[in-house]
Coordinates of C-alpha atoms in Angstrom, one line a residue:
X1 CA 78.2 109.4 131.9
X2 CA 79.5 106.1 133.3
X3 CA 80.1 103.7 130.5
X4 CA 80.8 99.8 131.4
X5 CA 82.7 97.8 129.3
X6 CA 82.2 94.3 129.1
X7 CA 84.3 91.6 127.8
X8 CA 83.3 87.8 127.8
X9 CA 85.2 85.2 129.6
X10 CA 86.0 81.8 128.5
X11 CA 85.6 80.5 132.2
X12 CA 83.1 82.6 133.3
X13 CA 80.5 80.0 133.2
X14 CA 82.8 77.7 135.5
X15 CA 81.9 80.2 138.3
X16 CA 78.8 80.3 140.5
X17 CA 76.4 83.2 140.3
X18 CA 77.8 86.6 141.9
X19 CA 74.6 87.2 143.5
X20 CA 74.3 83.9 145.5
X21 CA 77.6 85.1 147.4
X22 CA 77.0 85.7 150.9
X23 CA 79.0 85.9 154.5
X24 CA 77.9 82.4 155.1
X25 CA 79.6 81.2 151.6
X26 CA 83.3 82.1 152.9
X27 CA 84.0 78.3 152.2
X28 CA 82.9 78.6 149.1
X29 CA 84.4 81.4 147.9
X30 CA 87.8 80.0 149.4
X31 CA 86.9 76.8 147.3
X32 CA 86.3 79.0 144.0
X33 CA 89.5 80.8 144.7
X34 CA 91.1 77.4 144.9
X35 CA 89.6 76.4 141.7
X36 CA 90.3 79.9 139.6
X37 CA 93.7 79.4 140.7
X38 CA 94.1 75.8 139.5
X39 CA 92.6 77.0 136.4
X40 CA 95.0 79.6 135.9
X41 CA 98.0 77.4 136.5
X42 CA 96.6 74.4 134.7
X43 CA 96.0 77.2 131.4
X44 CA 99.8 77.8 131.9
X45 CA 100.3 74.0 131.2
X46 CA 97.9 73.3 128.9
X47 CA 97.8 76.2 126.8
X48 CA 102.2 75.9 126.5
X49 CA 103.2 75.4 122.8
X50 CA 104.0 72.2 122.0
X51 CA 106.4 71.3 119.1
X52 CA 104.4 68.1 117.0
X53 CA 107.3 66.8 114.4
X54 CA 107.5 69.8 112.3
X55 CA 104.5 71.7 113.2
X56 CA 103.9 73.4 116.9
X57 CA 101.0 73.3 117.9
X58 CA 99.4 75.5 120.7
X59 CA 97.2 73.2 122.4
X60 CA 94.6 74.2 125.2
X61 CA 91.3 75.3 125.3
X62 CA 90.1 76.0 122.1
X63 CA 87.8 78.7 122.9
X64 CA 91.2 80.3 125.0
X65 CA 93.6 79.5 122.2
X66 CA 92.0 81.3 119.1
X67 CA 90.3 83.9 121.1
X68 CA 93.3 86.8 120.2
X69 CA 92.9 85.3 116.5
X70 CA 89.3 87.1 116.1
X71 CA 90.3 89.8 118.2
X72 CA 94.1 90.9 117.4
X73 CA 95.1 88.9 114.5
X74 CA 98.2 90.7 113.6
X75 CA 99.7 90.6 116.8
X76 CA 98.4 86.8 117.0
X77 CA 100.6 85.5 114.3
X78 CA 103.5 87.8 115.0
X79 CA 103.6 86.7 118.6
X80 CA 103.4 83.1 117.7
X81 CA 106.0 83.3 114.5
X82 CA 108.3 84.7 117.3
X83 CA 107.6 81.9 119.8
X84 CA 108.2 79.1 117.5
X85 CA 111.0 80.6 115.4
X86 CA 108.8 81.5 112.3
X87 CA 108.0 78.1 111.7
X88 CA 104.3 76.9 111.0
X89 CA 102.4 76.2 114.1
X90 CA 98.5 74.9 114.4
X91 CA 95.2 75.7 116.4
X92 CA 91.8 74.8 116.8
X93 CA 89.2 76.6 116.3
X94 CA 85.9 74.7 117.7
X95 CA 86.6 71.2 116.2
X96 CA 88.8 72.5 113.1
X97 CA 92.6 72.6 112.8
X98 CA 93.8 75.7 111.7
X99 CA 97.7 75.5 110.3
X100 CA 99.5 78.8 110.0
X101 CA 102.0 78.9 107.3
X102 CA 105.2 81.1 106.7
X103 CA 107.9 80.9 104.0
X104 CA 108.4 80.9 100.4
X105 CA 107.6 77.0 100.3
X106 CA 104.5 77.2 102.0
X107 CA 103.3 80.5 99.8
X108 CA 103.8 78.1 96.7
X109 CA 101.9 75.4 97.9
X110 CA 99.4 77.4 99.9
X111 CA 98.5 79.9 96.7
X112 CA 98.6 76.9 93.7
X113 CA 97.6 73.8 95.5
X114 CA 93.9 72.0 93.9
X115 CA 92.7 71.0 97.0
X116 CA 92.4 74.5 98.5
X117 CA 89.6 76.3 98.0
X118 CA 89.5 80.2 99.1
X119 CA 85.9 80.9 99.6
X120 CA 85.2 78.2 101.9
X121 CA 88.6 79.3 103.4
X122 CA 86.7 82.6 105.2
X123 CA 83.5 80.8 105.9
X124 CA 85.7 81.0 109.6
X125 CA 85.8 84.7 109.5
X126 CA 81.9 84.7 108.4
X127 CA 81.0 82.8 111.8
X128 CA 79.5 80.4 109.2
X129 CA 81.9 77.3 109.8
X130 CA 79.8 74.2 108.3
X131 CA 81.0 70.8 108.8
X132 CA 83.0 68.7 106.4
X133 CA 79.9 66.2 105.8
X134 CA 78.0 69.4 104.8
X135 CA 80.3 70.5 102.1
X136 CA 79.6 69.9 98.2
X137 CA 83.4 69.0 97.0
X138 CA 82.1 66.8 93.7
X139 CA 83.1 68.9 90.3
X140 CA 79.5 70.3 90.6
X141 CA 81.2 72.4 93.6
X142 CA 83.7 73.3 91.9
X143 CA 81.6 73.9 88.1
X144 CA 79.9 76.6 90.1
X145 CA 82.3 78.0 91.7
X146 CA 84.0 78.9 88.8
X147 CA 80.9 80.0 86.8
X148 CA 80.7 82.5 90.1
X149 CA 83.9 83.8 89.0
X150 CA 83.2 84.0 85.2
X151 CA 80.2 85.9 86.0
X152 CA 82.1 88.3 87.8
X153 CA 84.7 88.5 85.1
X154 CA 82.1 89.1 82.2
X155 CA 80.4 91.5 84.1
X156 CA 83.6 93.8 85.1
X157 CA 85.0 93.5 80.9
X158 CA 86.5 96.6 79.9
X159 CA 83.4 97.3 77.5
X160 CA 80.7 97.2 79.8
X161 CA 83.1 99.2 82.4
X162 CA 83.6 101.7 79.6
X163 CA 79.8 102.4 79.2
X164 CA 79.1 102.5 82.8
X165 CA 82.5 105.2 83.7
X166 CA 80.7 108.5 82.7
X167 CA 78.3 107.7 85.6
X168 CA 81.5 106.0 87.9
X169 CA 83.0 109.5 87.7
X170 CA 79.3 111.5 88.3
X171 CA 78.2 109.5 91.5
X172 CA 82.0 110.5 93.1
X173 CA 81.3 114.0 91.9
X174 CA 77.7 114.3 93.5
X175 CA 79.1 112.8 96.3
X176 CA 82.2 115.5 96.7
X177 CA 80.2 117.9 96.4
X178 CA 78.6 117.1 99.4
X179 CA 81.9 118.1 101.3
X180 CA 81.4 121.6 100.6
X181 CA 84.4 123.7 98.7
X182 CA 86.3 123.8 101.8
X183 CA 86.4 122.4 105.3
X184 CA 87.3 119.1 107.6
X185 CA 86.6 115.4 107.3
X186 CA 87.9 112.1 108.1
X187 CA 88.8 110.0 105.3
X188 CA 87.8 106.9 107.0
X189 CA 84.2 107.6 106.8
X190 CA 83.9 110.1 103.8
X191 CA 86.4 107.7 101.3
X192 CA 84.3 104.7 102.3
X193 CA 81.4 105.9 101.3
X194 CA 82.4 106.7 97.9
X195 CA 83.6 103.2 97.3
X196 CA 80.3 101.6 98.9
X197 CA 78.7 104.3 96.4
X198 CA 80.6 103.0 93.4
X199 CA 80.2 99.4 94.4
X200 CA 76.6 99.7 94.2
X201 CA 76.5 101.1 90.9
X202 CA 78.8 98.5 89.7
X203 CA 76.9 95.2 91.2
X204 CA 73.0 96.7 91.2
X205 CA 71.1 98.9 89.0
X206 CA 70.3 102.9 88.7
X207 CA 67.1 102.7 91.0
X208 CA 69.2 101.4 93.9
X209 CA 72.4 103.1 93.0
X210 CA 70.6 106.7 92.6
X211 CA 68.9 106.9 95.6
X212 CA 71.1 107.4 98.5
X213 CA 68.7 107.0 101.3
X214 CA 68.7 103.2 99.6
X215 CA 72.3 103.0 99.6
X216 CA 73.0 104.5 103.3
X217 CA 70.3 101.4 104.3
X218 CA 72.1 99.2 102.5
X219 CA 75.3 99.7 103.6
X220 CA 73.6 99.8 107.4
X221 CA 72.8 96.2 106.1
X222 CA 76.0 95.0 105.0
X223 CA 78.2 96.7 107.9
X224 CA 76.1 94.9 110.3
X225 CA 77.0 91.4 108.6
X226 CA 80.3 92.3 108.1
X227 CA 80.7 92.8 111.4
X228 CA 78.7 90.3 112.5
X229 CA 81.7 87.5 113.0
X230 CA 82.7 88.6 116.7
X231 CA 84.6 86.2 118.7
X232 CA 81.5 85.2 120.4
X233 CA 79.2 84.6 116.8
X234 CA 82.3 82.3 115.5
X235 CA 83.7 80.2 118.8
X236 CA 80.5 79.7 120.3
X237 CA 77.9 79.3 117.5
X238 CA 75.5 78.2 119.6
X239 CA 75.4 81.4 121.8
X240 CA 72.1 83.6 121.4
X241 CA 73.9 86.7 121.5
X242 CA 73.6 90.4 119.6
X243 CA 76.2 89.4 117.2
X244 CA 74.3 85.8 116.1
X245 CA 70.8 88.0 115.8
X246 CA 72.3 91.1 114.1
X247 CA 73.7 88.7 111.7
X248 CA 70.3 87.0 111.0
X249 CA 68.5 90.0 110.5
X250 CA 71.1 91.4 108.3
X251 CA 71.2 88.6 106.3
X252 CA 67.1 88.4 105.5
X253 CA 67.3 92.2 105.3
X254 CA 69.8 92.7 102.5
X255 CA 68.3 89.5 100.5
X256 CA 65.1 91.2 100.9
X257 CA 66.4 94.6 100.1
X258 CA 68.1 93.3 96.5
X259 CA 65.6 90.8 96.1
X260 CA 62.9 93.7 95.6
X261 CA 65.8 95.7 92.7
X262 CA 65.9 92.5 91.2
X263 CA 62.1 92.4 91.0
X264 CA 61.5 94.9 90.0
X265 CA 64.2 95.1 87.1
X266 CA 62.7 91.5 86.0
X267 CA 59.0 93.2 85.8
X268 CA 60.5 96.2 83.8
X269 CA 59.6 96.4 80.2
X270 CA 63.0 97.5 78.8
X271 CA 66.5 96.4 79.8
X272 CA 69.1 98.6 80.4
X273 CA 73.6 97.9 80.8
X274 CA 72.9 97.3 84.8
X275 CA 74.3 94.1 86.6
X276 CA 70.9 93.3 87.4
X277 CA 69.3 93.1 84.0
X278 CA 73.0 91.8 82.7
X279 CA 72.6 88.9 85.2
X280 CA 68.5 88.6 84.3
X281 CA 69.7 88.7 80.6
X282 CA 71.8 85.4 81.6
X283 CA 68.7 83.5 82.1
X284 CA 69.6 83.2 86.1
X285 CA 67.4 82.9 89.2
X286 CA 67.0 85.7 91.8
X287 CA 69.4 83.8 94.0
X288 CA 71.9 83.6 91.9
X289 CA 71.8 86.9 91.1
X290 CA 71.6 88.6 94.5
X291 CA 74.4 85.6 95.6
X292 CA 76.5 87.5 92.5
X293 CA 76.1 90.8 94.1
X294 CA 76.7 90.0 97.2
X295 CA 79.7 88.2 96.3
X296 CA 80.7 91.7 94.5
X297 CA 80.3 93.9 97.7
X298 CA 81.9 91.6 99.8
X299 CA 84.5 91.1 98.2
X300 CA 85.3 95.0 96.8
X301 CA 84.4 97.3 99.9
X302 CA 86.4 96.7 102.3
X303 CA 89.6 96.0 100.8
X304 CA 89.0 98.6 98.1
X305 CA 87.8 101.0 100.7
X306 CA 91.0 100.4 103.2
X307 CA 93.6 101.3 99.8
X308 CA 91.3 104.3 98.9
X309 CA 91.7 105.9 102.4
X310 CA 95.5 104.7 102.9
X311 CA 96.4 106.3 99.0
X312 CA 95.3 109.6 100.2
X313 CA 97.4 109.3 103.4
X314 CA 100.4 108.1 102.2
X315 CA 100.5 110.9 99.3
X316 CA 99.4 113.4 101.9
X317 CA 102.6 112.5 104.1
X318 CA 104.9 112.2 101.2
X319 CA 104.2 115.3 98.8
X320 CA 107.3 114.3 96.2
X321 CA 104.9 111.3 95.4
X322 CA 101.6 113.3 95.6
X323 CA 103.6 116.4 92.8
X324 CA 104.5 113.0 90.9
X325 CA 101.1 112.0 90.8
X326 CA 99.4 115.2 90.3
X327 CA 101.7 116.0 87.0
X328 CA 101.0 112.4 85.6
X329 CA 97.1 112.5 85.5
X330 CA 97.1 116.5 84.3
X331 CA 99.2 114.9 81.5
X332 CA 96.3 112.0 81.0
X333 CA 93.3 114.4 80.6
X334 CA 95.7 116.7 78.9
X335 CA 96.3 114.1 76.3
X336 CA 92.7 112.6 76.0
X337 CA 90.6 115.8 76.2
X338 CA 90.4 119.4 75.1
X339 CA 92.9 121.3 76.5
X340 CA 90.4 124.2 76.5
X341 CA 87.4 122.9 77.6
X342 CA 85.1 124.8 79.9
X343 CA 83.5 121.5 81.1
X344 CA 83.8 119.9 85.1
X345 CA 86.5 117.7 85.8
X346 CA 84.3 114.8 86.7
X347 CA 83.4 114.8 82.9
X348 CA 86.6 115.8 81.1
X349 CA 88.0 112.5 83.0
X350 CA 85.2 111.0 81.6
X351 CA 86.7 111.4 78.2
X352 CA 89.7 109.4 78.9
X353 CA 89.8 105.8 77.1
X354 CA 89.7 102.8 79.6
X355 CA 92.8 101.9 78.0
X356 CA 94.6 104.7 79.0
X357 CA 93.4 104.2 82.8
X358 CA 94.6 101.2 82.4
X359 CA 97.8 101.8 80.4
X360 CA 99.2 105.5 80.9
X361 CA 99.3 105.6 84.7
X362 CA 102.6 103.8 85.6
X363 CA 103.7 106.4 88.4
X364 CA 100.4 105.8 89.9
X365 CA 100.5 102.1 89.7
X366 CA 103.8 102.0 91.3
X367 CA 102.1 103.8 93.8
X368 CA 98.8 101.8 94.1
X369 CA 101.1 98.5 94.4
X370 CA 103.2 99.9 97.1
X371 CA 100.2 100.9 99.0
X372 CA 98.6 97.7 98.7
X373 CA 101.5 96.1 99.9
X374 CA 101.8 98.1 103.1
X375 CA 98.0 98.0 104.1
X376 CA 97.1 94.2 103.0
X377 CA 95.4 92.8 105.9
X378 CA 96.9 90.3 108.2
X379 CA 96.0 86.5 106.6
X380 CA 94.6 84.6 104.0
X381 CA 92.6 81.5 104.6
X382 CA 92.1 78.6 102.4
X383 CA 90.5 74.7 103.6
X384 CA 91.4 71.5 101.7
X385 CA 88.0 70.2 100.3
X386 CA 90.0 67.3 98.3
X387 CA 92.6 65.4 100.0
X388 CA 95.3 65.0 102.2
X389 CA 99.3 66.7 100.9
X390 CA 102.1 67.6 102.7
X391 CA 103.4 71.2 103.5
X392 CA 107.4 71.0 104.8
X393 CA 106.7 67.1 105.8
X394 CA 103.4 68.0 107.8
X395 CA 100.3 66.4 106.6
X396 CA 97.0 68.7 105.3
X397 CA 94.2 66.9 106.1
X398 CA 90.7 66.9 104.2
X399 CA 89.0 69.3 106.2
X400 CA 92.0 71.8 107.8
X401 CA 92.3 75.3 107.3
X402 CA 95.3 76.6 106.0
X403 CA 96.3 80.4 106.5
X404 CA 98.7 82.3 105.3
X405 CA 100.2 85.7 106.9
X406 CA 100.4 88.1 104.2
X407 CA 101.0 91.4 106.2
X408 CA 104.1 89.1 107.9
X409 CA 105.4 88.8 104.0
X410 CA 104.9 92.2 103.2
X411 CA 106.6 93.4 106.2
X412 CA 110.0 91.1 106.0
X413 CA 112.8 93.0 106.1
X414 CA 114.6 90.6 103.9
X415 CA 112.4 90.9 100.7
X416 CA 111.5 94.6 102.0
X417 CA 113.9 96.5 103.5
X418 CA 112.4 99.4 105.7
X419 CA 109.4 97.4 105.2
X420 CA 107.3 100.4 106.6
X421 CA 108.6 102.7 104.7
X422 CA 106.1 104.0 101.6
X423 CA 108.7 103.7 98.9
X424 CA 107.0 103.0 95.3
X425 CA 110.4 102.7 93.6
X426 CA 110.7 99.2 95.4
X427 CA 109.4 97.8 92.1
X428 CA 111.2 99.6 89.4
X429 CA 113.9 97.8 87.0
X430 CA 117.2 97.4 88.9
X431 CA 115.4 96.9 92.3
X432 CA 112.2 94.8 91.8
X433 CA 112.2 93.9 95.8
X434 CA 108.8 92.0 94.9
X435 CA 110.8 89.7 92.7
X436 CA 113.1 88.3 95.2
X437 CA 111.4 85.1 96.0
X438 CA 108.4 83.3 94.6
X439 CA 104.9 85.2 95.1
X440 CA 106.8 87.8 97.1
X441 CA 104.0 90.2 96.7
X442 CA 100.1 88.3 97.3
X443 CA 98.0 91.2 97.7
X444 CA 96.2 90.6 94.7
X445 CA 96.0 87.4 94.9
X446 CA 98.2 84.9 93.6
X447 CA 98.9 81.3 91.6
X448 CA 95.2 79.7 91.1
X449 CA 93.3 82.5 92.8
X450 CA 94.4 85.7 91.2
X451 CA 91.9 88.7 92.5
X452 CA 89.0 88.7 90.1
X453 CA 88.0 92.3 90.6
X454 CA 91.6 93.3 90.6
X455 CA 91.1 94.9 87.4
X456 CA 87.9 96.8 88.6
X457 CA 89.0 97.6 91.7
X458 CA 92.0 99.3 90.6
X459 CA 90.0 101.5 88.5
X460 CA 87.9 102.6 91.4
X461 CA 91.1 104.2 93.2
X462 CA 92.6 105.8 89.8
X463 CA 89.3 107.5 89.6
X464 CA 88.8 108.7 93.7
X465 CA 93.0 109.5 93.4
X466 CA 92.3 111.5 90.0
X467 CA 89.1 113.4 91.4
X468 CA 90.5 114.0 94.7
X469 CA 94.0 115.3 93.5
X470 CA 92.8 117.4 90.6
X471 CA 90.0 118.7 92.1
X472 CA 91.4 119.1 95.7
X473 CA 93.9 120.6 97.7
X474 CA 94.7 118.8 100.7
X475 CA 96.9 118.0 103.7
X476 CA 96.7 115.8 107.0
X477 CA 96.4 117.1 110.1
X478 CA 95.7 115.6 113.8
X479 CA 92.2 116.7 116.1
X480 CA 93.8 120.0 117.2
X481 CA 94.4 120.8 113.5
X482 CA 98.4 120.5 114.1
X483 CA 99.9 119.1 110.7
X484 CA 101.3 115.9 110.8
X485 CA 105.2 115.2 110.8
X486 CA 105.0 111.8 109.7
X487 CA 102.2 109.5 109.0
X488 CA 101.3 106.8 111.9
X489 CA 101.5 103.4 111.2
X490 CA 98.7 101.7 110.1
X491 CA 96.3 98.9 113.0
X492 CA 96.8 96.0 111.3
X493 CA 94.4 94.4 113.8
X494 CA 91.5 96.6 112.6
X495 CA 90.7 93.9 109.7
X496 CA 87.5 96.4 108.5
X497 CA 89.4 99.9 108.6
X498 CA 92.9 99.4 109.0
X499 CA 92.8 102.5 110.4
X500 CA 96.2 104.5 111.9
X501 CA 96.9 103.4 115.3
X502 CA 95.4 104.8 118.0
X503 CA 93.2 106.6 115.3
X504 CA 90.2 106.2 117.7
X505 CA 88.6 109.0 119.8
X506 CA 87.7 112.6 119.1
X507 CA 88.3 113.3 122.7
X508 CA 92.3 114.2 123.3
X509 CA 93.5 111.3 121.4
X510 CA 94.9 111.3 118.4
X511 CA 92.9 112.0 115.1
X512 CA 93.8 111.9 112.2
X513 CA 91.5 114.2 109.1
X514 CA 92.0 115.9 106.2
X515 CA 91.9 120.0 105.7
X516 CA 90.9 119.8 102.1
X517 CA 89.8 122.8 99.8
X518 CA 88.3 122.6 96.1
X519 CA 90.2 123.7 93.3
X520 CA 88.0 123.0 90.2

C-alpha cells in the first residue's frame, strides 16, 4: 500500500495552483522559480538571529520561526542555546513574544516571580492562546485560581487517599490480569492505561471508573484533545483543519461525557467518598466540577504515565537497582501485613499504612526522583498577567511568555555529571548533585508553583512499581525478542510518550517490550 505523507508549508499558499501549470506557463513558472528563490534567500536574512541588548532574538516569519517549537522542541531549544551561547533568546509565536530562559538567575525569577502565572502559561501548547484584553488578571483571577488548587489539595488528603487505596490497588490488579500470566507487551500502551485507569478513579466516581468500555471512550476523548495542539491548531488558529475540529468535538464530548457522571451522582439518593459527590458535597456547579476533573487528568496522565513506563525501563536495564527495590517493598508488606497470609498481593499491599508509602520507601524515592529527573519534558511555560520586571537587564512585558528548559537543566553536565546516566545515588548525603545551585532539580515543580498532585502522583507509581515487581518477573527486549544491552535514550521531542528513540515501528525498527511472567 502506497502511503503519502504530507507536511504543511508555511509558503505554500504564496504559490499558484499546481493544476493551472501548463506548457504555455513556462514564464510563469520561471517567474515562481524566481520568486521561491528570493524567498529562500530573503528566509536566510530575515530568519538570522539577531542579538537585541541582552536577549537574541530570532526574528522572521513567525509561522517559520516557532514551527520546530511545536514539532521538535527539544532539539529547538538546544539548537538555539548553542547558537546564542546559552543565553536567553526570544520568538513570536502569532502576535506573542515568547522569551526562552536559561541559568540559575532566570530559574529563581522564572519559578517565584507574582506576575507569572503557570496555567495561562500552556494555554500556547492548548492551541487556546486568548488575547491579553481577554484575560481576567483582577484578585478575582487569581481567588479562583487558587481555590482550583485547594480543591485539588483537599480532595488528594492522605485520609480520603487512604479510603479510596484498597480499590487503587484492585483496578491495577483487574487490569494485570488482563496481561495473562505470561507473555509480551509494550509498556507504552499497557502502563498508560493503568494510570488513565487510576486517574479516573481518583477524579470521577465508581460508575465511570468501573466500567471500562466508559473509560477506553473517555480516554479516546481526552487523547484526541491532548493531541489536538498540532502546529497547524496553534500558529494558524484560524485554519479549518482536522486538528481545530477534532479538538471541538473532543471538547463537547468529554464535557458531555462527565457532565452525565455528574448528573447522575447529583440525582442519587445517597453519597458516597467519590470526587464527584466530594465536589457536589462542596455546594459547586457542574462546571466547576467537571473544570476540577479535567484539571486532574490533564494534569496527572501524561506526566505520571511517561515516569510509570520509564521506572520500569530504567529498573529493567539496571537490575542492581531493580534487586534494591524488590528487597525494600518485600520488607514493607513484610512489616505491615501477615507474614503468612494466603491472601493476593493486590490486597496484602492494601494493608500497608499511607504513611508508610509515604515514609518507608527511601530506596525507591531515590529512584522515582532520578527517573523524573531524566524523563522531565523539555519546558515549562509561564505569561506575566501583572506587570512588567526585568530578567538579567531584559524587560518582561505584561503579556510575554516566559519558558523555561527543564530537560536542558536536568541534562547539564555541571550540576549532573553523566547526565544520562540513571544513577539514583546522585541525591544521597555527601553528593546531593541536586543541591548545587538554586532549584537545581524542577521537575516537581518549584518556588510558588510546587506540583499539587505531587503527592498523589507519586503514590500512583509506588503502587504500579510494587504490583509490577512483586507480582512480575520481567526483562526488556527489542522486536526480535533479543535482550537489550543497554537502554536507548529517551525522545525528548515526543512531549505525550517520551518514548525511546526511534521506539516507533513494529516493522524492522527497533522496538522496545517487555517479556514479563507472573509470579504471585
Amino acid at each position: 500500500m502506497l502511503t503519502l505523507r504530507a507536511t504543511f508549508s508555511p509558503v505554500a499558499h504564496l504559490l499558484p495552483n499546481p493544476t493551472e501549470w501548463g506548457i504555455e506557463s513556462h514564464v510563469s513558472t520561471i517567474a515562481i522559480a524566481i520568486t521561491t528563490l528570493w524567498l529562500i534567500l530573503g528566509s536566510g536574512y530575515v530568519l538570522r538571529t539577531k542579538k537585541d541588548g541582552n536577549v537574541y532574538d530570532l526574528g522572521g516569519i513567525p509561522i517559520v520561526t516557532a514551527w520546530t517549537f511545536f514539532t521538535k522542541r527539544w532539539d529547538f531549544l538546544c539548537g538555539h542555546f548553542a547558537n546564542t551561547g546559552g543565553r536567553m533568546f526570544r520568538f513570536r509565536v502569532m502576535q506573542h513574544r515568547v522569551i526562552a530562559l536559561t541559568g540559575e538567575q532566570s530559574r529563581k525569577i522564572f519559578f517565584n516571580n507574582h506576575s507569572l502565572d503557570i496555567s495561562e502559561g500552556y494555554r500556547i501548547l492548548l492551541g487556546g492562546i486568548p488575547n491579553l484584553e481577554d484575560i481576567d488578571i483582577s484578585k478575582e483571577f487569581e481567588t479562583k485560581r487558587q481555590e482550583e488548587i485547594k480543591r485539588i489539595l483537599m480532595l488528594f488528603r492522605s485520609d480520603r487517599v487512604a479510603e479510596i487505596l484498597p480499590t487503587l490497588l484492585h483496578d491495577l490488579n483487574q487490569r494485570m490480569l488482563g496481561w495473562k500470566k505470561e507473555g509480551k507487551m509494550d509498556p507504552f500502551n499497557e502502563v498508560y492505561d493503568l494510570v488513565f485507569q487510576m486517574t479516573v478513579r481518583l477524579a470521577t466516581c465508581r460508575e465511570l471508573a468501573e466500567d471500562k468500555a466508559a473509560v477506553t471512550q473517555l480516554s479516546g476523548h481526552y487523547w484526541n484533545l491532548e493531541k489536538s495542539g498540532t502546529p497547524v491548531s496553534v500558529l494558524l488558529p484560524w485554519f479549518p483543519g482536522s486538528a481545530k475540529k477534532r479538538k471541538g468535538k473532543a471538547t463537547m464530548a468529554l464535557y458531555r461525557m462527565l457532565g452525565s457522571y455528574v448528573e447522575l451522582r447529583r440525582n442519587a439518593s445517597t453519597p458516597t467518598i467519590d470526587t464527584i459527590d466530594h465536589l457536589i458535597g462542596q455546594g459547586l456547579s457542574d462546571n466547576v466540577v467537571i473544570s476540577t476533573i479535567m484539571a486532574v487528568v490533564f494534569a496527572g496522565v501524561v506526566n505520571t504515565g511517561v515516569n510509570a513506563c520509564w521506572l520500569l525501563l530504567h529498573l529493567g536495564a539496571n537490575p542492581t537497582w531493580k534487586a534494591r527495590a524488590i528487597e525494600e517493598y518485600a520488607a514493607l508488606v513484610d512489616k505491615h501485613t501477615d507474614t503468612i497470609s494466603t491472601e493476593p498481593l493486590h490486597k496484602r499491599l492494601a494493608a500497608v499504612p499511607i504513611s508508610a508509602w509515604e515514609n518507608e520507601l527511601p530506596s525507591i524515592d531515590l529512584i522515582i526522583r532520578e527517573n523524573v529527573r531524566i524523563t522531565t519534558p523539555a519546558a515549562a511555560l509561564r505569561r506575566n498577567l501583572v506587570k512588567e520586571f526585568m530578567v538579567d537587564d531584559v524587560v518582561i512585558k505584561r503579556g510575554d511568555f516566559l519558558l523555561y528548559s527543564m530537560g536542558g537543566l536536568h541534562m547539564d553536565p555541571n550540576i549532573y555529571p553523566d547526565p544520562s546516566k540513571f544513577d539514583p545515588n546522585r541525591y544521597v548525603a555527601g553528593r546531593a548533585e541536586d543541591r548545587k545551585e538554586a532549584l537545581a532539580f524542577v521537575g516537581w515543580g518549584a518556588g510558588r508553583h510546587p506540583c499539587a498532585g505531587m503527592k498523589i502522583a507519586t503514590l500512583e507509581l509506588k503502587l504500579i512499581l510494587a504490583l509490577m515487581l512483586l507480582g512480575y518477573e520481567y526483562e526488556l527486549v527489542d522486536g526480535s525478542g533479543k535482550s537489550l544491552e543497554s537502554l536507548p535514550q529517551p525522545d525528548r521531542n515526543d512531549l505525550h510518550h517520551v518514548r525511546c528513540l526511534h521506539d516507533r515501528s513494529a516493522d524492522g525498527m527497533f522496538r522496545l517490550i517487555f517479556v514479563h511472567r507472573r509470579v504471585h
